[in-house]
PDB file of C-alpha atoms in Angstrom:
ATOM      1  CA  UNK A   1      81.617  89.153 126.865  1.00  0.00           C
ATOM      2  CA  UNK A   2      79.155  86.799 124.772  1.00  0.00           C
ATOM      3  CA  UNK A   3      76.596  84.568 126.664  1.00  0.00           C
ATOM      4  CA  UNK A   4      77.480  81.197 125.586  1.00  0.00           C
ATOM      5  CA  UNK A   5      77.308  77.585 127.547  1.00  0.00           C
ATOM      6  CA  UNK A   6      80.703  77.387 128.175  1.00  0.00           C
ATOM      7  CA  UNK A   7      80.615  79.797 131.165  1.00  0.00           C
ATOM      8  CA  UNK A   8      79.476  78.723 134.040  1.00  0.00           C
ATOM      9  CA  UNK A   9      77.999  81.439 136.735  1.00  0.00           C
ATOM     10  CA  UNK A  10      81.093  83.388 138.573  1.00  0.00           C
ATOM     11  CA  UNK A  11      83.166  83.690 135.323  1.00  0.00           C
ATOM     12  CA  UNK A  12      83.157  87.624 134.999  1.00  0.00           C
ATOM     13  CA  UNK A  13      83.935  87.942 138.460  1.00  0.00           C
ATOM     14  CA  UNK A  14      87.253  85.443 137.409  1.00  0.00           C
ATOM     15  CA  UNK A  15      88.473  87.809 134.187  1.00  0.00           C
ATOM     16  CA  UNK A  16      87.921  90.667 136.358  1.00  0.00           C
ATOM     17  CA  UNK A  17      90.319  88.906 138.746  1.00  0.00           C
ATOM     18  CA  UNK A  18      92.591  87.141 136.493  1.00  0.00           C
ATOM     19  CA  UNK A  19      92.262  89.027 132.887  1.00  0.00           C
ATOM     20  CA  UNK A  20      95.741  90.620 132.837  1.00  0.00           C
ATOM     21  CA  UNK A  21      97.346  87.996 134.976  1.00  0.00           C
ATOM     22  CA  UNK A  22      97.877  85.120 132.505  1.00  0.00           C
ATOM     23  CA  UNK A  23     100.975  84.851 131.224  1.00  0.00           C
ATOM     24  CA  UNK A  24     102.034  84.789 127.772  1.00  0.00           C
ATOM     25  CA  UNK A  25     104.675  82.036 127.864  1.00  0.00           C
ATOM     26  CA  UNK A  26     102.343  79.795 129.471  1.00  0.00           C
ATOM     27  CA  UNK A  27     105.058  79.582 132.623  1.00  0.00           C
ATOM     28  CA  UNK A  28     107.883  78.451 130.390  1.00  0.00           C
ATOM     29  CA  UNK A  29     110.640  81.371 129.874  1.00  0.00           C
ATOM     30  CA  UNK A  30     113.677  78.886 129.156  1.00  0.00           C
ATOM     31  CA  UNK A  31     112.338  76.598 126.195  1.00  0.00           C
ATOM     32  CA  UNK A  32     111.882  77.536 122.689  1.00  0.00           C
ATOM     33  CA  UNK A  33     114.727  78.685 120.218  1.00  0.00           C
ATOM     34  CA  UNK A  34     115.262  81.811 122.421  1.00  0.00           C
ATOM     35  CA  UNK A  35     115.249  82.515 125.539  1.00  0.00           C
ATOM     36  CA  UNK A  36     112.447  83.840 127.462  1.00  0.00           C
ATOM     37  CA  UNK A  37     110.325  83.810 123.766  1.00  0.00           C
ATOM     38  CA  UNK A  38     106.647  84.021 123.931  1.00  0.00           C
ATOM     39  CA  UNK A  39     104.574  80.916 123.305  1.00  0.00           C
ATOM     40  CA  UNK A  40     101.230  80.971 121.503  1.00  0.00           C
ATOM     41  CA  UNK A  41      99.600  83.827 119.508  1.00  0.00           C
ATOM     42  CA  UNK A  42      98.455  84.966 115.669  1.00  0.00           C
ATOM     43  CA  UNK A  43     100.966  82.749 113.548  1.00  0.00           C
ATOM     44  CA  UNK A  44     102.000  80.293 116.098  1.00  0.00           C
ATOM     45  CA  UNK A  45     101.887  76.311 115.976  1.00  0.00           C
ATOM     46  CA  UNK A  46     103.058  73.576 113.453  1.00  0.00           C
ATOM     47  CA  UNK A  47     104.207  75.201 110.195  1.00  0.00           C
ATOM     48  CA  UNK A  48     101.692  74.911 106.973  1.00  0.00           C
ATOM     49  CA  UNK A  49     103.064  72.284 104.979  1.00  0.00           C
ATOM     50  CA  UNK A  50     100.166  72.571 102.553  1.00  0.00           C
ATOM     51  CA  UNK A  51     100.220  74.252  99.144  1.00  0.00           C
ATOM     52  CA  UNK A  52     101.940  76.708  98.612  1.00  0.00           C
ATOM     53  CA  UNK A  53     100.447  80.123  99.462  1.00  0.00           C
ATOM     54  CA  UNK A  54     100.034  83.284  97.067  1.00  0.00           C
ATOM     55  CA  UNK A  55     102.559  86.326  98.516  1.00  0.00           C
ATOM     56  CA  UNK A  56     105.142  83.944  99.825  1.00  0.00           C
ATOM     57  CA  UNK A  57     107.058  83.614  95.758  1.00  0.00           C
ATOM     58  CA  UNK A  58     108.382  86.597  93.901  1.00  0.00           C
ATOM     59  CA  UNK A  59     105.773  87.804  91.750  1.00  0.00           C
ATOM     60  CA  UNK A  60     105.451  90.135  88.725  1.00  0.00           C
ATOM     61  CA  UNK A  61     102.204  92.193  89.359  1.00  0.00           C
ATOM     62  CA  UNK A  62     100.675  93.789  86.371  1.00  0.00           C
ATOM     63  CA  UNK A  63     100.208  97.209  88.458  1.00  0.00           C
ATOM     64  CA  UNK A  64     104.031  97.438  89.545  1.00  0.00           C
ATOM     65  CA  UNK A  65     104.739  97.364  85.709  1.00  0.00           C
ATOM     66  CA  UNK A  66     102.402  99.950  84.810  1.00  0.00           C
ATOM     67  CA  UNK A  67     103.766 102.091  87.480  1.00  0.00           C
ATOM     68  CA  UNK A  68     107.630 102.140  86.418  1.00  0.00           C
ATOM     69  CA  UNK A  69     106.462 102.315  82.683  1.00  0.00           C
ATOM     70  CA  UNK A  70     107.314  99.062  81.701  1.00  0.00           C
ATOM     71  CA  UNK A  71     104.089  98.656  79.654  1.00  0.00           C
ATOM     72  CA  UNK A  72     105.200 101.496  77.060  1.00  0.00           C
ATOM     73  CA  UNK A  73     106.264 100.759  73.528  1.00  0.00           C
ATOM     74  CA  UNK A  74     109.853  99.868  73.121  1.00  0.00           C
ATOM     75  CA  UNK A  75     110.198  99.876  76.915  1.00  0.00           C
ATOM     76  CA  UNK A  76     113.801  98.575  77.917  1.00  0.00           C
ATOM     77  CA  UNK A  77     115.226  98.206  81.312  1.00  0.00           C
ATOM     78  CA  UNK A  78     117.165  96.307  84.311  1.00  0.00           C
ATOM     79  CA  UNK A  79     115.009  94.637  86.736  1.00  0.00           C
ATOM     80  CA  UNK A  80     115.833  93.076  90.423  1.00  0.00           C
ATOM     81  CA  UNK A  81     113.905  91.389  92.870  1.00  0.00           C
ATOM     82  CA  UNK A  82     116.369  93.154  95.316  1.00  0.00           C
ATOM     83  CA  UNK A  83     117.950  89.185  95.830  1.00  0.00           C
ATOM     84  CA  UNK A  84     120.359  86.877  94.041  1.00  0.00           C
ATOM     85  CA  UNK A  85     117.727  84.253  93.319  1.00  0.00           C
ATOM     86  CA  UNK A  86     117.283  85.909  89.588  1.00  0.00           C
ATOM     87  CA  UNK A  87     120.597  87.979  88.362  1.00  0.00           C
ATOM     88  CA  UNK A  88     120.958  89.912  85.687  1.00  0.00           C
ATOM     89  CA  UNK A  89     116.983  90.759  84.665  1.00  0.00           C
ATOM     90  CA  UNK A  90     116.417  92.221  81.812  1.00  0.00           C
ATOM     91  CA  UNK A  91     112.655  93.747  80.174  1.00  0.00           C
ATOM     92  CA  UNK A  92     111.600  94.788  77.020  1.00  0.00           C
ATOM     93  CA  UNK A  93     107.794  95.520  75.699  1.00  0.00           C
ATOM     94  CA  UNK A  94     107.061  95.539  72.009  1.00  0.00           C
ATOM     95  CA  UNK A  95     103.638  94.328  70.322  1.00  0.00           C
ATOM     96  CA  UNK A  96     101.710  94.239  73.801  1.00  0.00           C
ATOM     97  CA  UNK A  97     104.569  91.709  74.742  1.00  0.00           C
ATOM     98  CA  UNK A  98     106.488  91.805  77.897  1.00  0.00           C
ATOM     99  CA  UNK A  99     109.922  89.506  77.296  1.00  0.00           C
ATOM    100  CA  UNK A 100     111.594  88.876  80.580  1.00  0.00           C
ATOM    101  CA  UNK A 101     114.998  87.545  80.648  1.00  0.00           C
ATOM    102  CA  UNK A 102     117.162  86.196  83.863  1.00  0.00           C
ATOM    103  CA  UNK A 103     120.361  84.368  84.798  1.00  0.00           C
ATOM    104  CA  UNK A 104     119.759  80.888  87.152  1.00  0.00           C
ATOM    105  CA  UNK A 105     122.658  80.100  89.100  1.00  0.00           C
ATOM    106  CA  UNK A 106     123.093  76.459  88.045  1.00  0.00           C
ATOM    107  CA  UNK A 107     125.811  73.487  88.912  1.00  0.00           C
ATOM    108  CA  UNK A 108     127.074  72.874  85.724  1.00  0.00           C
ATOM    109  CA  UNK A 109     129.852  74.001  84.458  1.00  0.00           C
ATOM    110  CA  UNK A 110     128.775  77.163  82.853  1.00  0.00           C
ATOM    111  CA  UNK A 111     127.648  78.439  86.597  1.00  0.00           C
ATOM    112  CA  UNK A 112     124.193  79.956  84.828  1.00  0.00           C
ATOM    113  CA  UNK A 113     121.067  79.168  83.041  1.00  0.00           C
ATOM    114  CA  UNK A 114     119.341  81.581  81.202  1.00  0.00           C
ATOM    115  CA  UNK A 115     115.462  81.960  81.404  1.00  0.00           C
ATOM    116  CA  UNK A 116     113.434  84.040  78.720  1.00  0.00           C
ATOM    117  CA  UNK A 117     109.941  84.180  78.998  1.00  0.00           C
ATOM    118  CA  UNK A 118     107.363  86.139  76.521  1.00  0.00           C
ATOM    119  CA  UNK A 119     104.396  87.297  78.462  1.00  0.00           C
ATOM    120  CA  UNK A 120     100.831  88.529  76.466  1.00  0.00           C
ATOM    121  CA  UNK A 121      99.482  91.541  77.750  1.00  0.00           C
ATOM    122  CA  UNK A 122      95.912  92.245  77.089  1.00  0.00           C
ATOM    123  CA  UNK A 123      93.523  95.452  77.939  1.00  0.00           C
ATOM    124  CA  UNK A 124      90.534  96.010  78.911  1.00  0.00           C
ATOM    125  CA  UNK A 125      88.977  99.699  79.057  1.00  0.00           C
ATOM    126  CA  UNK A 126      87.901 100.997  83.228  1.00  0.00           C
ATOM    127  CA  UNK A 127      84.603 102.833  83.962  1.00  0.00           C
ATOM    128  CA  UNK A 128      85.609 105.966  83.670  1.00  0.00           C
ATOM    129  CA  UNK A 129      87.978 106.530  80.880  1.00  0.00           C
ATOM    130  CA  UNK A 130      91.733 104.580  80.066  1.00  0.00           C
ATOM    131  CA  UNK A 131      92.610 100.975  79.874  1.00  0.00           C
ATOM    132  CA  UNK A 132      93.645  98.288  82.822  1.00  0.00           C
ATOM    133  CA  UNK A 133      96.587  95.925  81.823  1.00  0.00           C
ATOM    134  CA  UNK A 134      96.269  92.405  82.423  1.00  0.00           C
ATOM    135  CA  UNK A 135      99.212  89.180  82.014  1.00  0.00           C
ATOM    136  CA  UNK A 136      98.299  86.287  80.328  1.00  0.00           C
ATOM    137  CA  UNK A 137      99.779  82.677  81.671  1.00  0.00           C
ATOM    138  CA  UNK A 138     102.416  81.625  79.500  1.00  0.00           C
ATOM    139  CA  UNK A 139     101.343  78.077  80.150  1.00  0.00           C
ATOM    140  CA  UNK A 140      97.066  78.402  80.309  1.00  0.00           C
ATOM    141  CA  UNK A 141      96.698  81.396  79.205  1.00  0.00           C
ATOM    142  CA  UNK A 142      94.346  82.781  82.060  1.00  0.00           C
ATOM    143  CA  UNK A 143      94.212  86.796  81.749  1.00  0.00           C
ATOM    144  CA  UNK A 144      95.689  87.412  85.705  1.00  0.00           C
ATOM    145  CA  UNK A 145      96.771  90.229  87.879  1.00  0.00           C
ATOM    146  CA  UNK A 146     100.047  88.638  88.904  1.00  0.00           C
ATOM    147  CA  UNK A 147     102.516  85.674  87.769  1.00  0.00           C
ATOM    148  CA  UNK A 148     104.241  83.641  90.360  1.00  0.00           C
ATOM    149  CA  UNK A 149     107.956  82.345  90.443  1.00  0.00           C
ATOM    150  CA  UNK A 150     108.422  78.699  90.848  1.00  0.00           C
ATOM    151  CA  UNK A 151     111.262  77.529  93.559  1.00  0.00           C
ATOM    152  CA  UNK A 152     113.447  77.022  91.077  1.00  0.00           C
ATOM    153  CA  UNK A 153     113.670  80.682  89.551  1.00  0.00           C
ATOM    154  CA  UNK A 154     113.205  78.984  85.801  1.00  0.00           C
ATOM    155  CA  UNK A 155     108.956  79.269  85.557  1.00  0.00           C
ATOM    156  CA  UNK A 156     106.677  81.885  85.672  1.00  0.00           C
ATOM    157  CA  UNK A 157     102.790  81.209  86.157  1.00  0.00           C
ATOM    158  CA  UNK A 158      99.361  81.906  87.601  1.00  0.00           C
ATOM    159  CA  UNK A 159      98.500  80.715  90.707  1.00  0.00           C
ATOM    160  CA  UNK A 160      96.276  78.605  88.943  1.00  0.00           C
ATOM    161  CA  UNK A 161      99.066  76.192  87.092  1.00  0.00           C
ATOM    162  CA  UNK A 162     100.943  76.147  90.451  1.00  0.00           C
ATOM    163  CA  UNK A 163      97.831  74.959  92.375  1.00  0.00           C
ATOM    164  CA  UNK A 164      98.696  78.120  94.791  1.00  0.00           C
ATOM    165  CA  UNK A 165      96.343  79.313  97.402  1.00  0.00           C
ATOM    166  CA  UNK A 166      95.350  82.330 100.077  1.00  0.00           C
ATOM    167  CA  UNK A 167      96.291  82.090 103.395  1.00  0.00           C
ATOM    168  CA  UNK A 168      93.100  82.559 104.955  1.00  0.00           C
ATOM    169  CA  UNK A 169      92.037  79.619 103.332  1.00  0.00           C
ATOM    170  CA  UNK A 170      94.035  77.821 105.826  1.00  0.00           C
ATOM    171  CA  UNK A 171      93.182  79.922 109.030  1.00  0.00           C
ATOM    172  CA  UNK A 172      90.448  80.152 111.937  1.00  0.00           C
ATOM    173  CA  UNK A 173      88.388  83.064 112.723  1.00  0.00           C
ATOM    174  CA  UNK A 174      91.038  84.582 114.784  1.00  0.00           C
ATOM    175  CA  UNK A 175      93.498  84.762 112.204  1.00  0.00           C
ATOM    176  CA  UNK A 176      91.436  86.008 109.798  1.00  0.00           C
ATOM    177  CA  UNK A 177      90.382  88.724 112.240  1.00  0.00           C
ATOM    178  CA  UNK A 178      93.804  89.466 112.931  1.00  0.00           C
ATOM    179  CA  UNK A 179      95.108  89.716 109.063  1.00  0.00           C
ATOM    180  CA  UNK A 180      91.655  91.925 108.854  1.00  0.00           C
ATOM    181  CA  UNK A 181      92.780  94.093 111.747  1.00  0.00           C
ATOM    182  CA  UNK A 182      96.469  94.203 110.533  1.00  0.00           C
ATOM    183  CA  UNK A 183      94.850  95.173 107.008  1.00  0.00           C
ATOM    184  CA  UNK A 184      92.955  98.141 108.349  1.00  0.00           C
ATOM    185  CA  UNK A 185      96.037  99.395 110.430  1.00  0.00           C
ATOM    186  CA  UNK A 186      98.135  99.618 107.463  1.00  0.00           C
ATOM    187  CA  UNK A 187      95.172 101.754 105.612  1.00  0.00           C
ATOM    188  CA  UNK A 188      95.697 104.257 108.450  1.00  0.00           C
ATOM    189  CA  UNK A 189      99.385 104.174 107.504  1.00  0.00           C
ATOM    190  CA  UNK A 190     100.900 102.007 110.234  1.00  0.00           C
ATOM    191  CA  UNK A 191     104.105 100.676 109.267  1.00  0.00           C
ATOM    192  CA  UNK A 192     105.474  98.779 112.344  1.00  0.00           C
ATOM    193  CA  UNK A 193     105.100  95.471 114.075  1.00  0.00           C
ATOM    194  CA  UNK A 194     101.330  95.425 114.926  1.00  0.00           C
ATOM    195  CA  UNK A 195     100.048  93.425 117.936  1.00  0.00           C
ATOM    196  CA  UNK A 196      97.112  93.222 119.861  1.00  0.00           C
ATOM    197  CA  UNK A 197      97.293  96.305 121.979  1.00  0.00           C
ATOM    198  CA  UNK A 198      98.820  98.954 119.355  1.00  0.00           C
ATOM    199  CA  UNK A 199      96.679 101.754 119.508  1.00  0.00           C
ATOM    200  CA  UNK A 200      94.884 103.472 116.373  1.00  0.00           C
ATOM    201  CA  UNK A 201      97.238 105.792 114.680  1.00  0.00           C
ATOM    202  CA  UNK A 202      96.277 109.167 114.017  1.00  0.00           C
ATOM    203  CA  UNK A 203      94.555 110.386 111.049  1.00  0.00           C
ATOM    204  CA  UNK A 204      96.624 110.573 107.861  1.00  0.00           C
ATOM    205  CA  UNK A 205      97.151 113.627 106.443  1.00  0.00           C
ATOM    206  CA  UNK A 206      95.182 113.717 103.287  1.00  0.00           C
ATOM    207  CA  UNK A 207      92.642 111.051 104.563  1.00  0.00           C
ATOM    208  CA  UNK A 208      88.686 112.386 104.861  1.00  0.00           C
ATOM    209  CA  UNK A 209      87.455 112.613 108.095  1.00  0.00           C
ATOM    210  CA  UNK A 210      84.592 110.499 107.402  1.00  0.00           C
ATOM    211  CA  UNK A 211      87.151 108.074 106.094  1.00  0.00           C
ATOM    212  CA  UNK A 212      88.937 108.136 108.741  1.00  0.00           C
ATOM    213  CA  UNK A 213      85.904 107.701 111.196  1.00  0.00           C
ATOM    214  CA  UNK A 214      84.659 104.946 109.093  1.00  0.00           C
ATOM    215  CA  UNK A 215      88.064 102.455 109.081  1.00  0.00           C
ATOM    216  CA  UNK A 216      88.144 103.743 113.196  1.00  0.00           C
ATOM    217  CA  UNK A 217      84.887 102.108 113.822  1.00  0.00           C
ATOM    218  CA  UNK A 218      85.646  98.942 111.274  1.00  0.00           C
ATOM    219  CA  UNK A 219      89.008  98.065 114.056  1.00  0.00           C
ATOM    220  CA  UNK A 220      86.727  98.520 116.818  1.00  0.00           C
ATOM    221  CA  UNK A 221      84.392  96.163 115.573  1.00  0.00           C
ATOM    222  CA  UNK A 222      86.958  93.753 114.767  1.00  0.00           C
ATOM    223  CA  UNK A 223      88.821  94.392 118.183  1.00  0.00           C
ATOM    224  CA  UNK A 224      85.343  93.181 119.622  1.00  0.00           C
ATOM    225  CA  UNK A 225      84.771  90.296 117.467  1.00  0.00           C
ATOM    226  CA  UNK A 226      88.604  89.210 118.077  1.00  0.00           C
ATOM    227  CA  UNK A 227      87.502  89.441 122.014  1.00  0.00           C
ATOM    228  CA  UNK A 228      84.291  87.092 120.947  1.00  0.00           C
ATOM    229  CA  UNK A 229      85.985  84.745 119.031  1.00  0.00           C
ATOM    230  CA  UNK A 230      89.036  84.083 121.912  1.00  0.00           C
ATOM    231  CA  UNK A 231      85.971  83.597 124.354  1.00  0.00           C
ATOM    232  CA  UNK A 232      84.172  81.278 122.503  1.00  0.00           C
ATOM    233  CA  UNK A 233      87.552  79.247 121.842  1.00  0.00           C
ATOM    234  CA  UNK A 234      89.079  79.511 125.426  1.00  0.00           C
ATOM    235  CA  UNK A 235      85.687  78.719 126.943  1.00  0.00           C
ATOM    236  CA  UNK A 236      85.969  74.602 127.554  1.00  0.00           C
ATOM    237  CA  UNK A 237      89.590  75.924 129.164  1.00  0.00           C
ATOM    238  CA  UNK A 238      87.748  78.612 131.491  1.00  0.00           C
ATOM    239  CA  UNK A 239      85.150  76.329 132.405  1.00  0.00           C
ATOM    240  CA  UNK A 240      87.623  73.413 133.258  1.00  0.00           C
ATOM    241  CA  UNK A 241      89.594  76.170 135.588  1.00  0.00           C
ATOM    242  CA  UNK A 242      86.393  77.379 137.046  1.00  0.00           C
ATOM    243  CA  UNK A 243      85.484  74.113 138.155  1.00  0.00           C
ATOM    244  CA  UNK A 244      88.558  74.017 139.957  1.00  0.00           C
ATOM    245  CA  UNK A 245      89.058  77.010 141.585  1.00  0.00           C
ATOM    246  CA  UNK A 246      85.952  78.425 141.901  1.00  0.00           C
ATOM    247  CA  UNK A 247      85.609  82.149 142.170  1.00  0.00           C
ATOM    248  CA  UNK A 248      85.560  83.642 145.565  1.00  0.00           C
TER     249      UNK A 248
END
């Protein structure tokens, strides 16, 4: 536990006491939208009302389209975001030029709207041999990664034109030690809910040793700075309780 001046003398002897005794609902099992639901934690607290945040839109990522072969010469296919938002997508590449087309559900009295966008794709050559794909913005032409959708399924752009941001822009230390944390879990190949105290998953098969020893030792090191960080936060809260019930 860090030495800080927000602990008074007597407050090890108090977590050793009290560590796994607080409660996680803070006392209150019957409020909330469900019953008996946890209060507090990574995510909690007023919603972000903010700009909007990169990962929450649909996007079209230049590496999903060079991994189903989209990016090939007379290229032609059906496309779905898996929801209704966009129906009836449609791609074709010709001339380094991905055209998208999609059907907006509208209130007029044709029931549709239909988007077509032309999106530039330019090249540049990697390190060791072949050539990376990159989109260019319809509307500022910035050579990106990924275009966004807009809420209303008729734009695409960077995150740039959409004044978009990252979420741990917007976050404390903890969070961004949690999203860290959750990161490296999912590099080990972890593909369910991930709290606090989910242990380490074994080592992948196909993943080095030293690898595998390296990311280890990385969520250790984060599991103690997550411990530092909720210490140095809690602390004025500790030291008010201390002062009230003083340790034994």
């Amino acid at each position: 536990m860090p030495k800080n001046r927000w602990f008074p003398a007597g407050y090890r002897q108090f977590f050793v006491r009290s560590w796994y005794n607080f409660p996680n609902d803070f006392g209150n099992t019957n409020g909330g939208n469900q019953k008996g639901a946890a209060m507090g934690g990574f995510g909690s607290g007023r919603p972000y009302e903010g700009r909007p945040r990169v990962g929450v839109a649909r996007q079209v990522k230049a590496s999903d389209l060079t991994r189903i072969g989209a990016l090939t010469e007379g290229w032609k296919a059906r496309l779905s975001w898996g929801d209704a938002i966009c129906e009836d997508m449609r791609g074709e590449y010709a001339d380094d030029t991905l055209r998208l087309s999609w059907k907006v559900e509208t209130e007029d009295k044709d029931g549709h709207y239909v988007v077509s966008i032309p999106i530039r794709i330019s090249w540049s050559p990697c390190n060791y041999g072949g050539q990376r794909p990159w989109l260019l913005c319809p509307y500022c032409g910035r050579r990106v990664s990924a275009l966004h959708l807009s809420s209303n399924a008729r734009q695409l752009a960077c995150r740039h034109c959409f004044r978009m941001t990252y979420a741990t822009r917007n976050t404390d230390d903890q969070d961004r030690l949690h999203i860290k944390r959750r990161k490296l879990f999912r590099r080990l190949g972890e593909k369910g809910s991930i709290d606090r105290y989910t242990r380490i998953p074994r080592r992948p098969k196909g993943m080095w040793r030293s690898t595998y020893d390296r990311i280890k030792k990385q969520i250790i090191q984060t599991e103690m700075d997550l411990d530092d960080a909720f210490m140095v936060s809690s602390g004025p809260l500790i030291n008010r309780i201390l002062k009230r019930y003083p340790p034994a």
